[in-house]
Short mmCIF file of C-alpha atoms in Angstrom, two decimals:
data_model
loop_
_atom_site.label_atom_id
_atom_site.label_comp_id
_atom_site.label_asym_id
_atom_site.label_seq_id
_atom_site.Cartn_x
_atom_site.Cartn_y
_atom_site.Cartn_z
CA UNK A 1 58.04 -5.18 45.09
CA UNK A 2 56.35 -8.30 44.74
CA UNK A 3 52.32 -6.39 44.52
CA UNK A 4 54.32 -4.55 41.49
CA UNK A 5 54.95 -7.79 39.85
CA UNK A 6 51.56 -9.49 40.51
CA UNK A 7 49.91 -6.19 38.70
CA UNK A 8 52.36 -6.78 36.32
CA UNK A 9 51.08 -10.40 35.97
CA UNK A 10 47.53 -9.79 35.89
CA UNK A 11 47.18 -7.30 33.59
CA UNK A 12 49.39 -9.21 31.09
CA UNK A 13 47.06 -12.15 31.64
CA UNK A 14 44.11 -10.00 31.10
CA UNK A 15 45.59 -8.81 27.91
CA UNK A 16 46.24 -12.26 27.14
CA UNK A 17 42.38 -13.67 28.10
CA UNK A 18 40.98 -10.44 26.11
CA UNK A 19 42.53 -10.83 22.78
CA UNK A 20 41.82 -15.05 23.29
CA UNK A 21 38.29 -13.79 23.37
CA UNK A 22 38.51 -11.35 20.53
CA UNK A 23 39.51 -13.97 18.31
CA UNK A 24 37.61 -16.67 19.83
CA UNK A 25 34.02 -15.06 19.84
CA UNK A 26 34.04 -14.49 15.95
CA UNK A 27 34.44 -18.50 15.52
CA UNK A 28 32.03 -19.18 18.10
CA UNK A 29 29.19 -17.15 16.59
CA UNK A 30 30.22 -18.93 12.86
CA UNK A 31 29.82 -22.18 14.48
CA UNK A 32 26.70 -21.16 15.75
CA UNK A 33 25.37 -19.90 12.69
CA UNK A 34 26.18 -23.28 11.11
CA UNK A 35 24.78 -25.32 13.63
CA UNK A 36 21.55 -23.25 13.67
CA UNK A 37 21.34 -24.03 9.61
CA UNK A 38 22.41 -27.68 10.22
CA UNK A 39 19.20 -27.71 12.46
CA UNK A 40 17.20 -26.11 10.25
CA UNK A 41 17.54 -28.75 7.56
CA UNK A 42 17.63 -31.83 9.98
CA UNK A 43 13.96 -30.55 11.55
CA UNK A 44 13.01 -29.84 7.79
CA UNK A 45 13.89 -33.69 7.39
CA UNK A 46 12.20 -35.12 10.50
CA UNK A 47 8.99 -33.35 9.65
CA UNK A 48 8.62 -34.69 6.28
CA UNK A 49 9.38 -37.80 7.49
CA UNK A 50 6.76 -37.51 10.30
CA UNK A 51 4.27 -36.21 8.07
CA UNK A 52 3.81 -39.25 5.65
CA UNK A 53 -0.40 -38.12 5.83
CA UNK A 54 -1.46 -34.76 4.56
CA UNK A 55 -4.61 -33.00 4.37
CA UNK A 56 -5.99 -32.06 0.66
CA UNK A 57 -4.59 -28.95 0.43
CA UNK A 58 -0.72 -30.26 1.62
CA UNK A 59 -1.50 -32.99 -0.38
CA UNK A 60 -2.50 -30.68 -3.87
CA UNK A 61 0.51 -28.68 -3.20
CA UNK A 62 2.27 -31.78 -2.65
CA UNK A 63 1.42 -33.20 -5.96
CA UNK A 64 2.03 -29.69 -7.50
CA UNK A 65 -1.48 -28.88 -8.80
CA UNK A 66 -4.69 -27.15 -7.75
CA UNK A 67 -7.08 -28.15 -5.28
CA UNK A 68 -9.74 -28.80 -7.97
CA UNK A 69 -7.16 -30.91 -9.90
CA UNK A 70 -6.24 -32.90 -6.66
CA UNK A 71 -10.43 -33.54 -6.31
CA UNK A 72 -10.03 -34.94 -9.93
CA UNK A 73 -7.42 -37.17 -9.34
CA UNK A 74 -9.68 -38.31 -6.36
CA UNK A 75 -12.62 -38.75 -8.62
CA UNK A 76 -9.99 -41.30 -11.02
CA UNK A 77 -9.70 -43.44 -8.31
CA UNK A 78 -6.72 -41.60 -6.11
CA UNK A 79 -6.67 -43.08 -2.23
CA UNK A 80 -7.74 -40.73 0.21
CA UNK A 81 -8.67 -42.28 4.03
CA UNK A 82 -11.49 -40.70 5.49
CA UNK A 83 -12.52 -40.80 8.74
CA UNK A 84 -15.80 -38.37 9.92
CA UNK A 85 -14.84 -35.22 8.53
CA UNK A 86 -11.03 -35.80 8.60
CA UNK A 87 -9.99 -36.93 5.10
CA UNK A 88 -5.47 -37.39 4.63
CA UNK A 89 -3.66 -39.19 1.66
CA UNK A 90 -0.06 -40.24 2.27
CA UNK A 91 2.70 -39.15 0.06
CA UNK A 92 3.43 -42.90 -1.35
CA UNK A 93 -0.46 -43.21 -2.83
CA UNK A 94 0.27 -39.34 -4.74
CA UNK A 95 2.98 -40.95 -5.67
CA UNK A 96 1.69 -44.04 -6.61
CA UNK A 97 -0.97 -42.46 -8.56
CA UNK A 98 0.56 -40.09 -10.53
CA UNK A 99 3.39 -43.15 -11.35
CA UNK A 100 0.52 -45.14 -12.79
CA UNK A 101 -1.32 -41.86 -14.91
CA UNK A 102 1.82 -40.94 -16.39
CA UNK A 103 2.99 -41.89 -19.74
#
């Protein structure tokens, strides 16, 4: 009689386990969606705060103007360090240049 009752038992607590899981799966996946977007933004963040030096072309874009604009702004006296053939500007001089030319 007692095998009867510990059938009994286990499927009742595999009923119990499978509808835990049924509602418990949906939230996990949520979660995980928000932590994946919570990532996202917080690598987003750490690379522009790792990438203080950009190349012409990030910096243009940067800026918001064309390449050919950005080599203007070089030829009135915009920062850019140079070193052999590997030229960056950081974000503060764009932004300390364009401060200064604005009126």
């Amino acid at each position: 009689m007692s095998n009867k009752f510990e059938k009994l038992d286990n499927i009742v607590v595999t009923e119990i386990l499978v509808e835990f899981i049924n509602k418990v799966i949906p939230e996990l996946k949520r979660l995980m969606g928000e932590e994946k977007v919570i990532r996202t933004e917080n690598h987003k963040h750490s690379n522009q705060m790792h990438n203080e030096w950009l190349s012409l072309k990030e910096a243009a874009k940067y800026a918001g103007v064309s390449y050919n604009t950005f080599q203007t702004f070089r030829q009135m006296g915009l920062k850019v360090c140079e070193i052999g053939n590997v030229k960056r500007v950081s974000r503060k001089e764009i932004d300390k240049f364009l401060e200064t030319h604005s009126y």
